[in-house]
Short mmCIF file of C-alpha atoms in Angstrom, two decimals:
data_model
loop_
_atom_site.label_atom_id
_atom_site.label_comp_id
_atom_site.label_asym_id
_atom_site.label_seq_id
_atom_site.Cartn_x
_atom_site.Cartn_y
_atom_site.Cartn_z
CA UNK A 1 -29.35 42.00 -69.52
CA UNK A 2 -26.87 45.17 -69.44
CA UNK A 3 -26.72 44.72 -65.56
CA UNK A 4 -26.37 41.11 -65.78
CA UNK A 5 -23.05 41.41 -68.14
CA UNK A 6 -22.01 44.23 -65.95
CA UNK A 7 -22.58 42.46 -62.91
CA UNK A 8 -20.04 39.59 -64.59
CA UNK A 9 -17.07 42.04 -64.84
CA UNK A 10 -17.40 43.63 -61.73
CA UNK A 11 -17.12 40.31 -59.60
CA UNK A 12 -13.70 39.16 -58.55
CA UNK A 13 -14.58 35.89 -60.22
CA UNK A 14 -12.07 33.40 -62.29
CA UNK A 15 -11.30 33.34 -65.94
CA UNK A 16 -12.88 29.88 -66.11
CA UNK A 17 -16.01 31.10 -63.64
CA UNK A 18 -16.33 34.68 -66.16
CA UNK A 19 -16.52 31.99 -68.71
CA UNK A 20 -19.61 29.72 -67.37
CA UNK A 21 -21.35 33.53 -66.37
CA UNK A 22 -20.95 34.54 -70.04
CA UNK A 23 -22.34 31.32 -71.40
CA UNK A 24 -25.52 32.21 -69.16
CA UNK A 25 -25.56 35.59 -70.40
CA UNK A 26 -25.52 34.36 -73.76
CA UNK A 27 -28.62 32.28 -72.81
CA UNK A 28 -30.88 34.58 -71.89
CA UNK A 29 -29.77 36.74 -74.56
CA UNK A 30 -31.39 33.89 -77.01
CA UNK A 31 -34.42 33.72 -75.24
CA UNK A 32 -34.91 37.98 -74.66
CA UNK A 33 -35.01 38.17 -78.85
CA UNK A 34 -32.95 41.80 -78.79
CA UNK A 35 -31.49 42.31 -81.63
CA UNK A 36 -28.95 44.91 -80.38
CA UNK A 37 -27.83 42.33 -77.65
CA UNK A 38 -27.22 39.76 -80.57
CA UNK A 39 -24.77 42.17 -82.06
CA UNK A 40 -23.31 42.54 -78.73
CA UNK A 41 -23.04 38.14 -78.06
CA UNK A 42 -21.17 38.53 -81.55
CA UNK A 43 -18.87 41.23 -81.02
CA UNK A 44 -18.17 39.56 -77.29
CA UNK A 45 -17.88 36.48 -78.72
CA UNK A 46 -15.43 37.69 -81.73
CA UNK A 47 -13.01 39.42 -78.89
CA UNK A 48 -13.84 36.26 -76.36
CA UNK A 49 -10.39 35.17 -75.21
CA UNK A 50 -9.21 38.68 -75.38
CA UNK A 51 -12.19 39.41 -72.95
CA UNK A 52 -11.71 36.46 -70.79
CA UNK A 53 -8.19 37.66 -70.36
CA UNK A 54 -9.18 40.55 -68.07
CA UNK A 55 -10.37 38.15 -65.65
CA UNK A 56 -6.75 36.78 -65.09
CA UNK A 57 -5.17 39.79 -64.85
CA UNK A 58 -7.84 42.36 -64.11
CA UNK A 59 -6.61 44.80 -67.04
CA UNK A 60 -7.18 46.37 -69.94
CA UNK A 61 -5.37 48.15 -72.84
CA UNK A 62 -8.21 51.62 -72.53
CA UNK A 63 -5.05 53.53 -71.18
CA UNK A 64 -3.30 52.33 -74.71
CA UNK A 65 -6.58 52.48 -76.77
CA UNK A 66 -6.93 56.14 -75.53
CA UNK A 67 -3.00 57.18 -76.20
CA UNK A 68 -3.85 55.95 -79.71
CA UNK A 69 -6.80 57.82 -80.12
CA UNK A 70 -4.91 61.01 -79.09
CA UNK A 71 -2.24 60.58 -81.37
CA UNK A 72 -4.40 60.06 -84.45
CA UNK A 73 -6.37 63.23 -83.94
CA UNK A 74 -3.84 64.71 -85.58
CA UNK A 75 -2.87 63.20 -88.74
CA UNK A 76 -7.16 63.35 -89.32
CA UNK A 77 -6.53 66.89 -89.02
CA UNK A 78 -3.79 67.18 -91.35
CA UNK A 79 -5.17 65.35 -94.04
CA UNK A 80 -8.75 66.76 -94.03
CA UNK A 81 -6.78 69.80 -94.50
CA UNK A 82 -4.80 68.32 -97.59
#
């Protein structure tokens, strides 16, 4: 199932095609019974337009995400330290 989904993002496939791939995934995900690919359908389908926007412009915001991530370490620093 993991290299099925990552199968779907690494083709140079539509926003409306990444859609009709993702319903299928979500298919088989019903009939394989894993529970930790359940949580992974919800949290897909809880970020799903968000997601299906990468297909249009074949971005993401990770280079943001990370900046973030660096610029929080630290004020967690600082106030463990309080």
């Amino acid at each position: 199932l993991s290299d099925k989904l990552r199968k779907i993002y690494n083709q140079n496939i539509t926003k409306s095609v990444a859609m009709l791939k993702l319903a299928h995934w979500f298919k088989n995900i019903e009939e394989s019974g894993f529970k930790s690919f359940s949580t992974l359908r919800n949290t897909i389908t809880h970020h799903y337009n968000d997601i299906l926007n990468y297909f249009e412009a074949r971005s993401t915001n990770a280079s943001a995400e990370s900046f973030n991530a660096k610029m929080s370490c630290p004020k967690i620093a600082l106030h463990k330290k309080v």
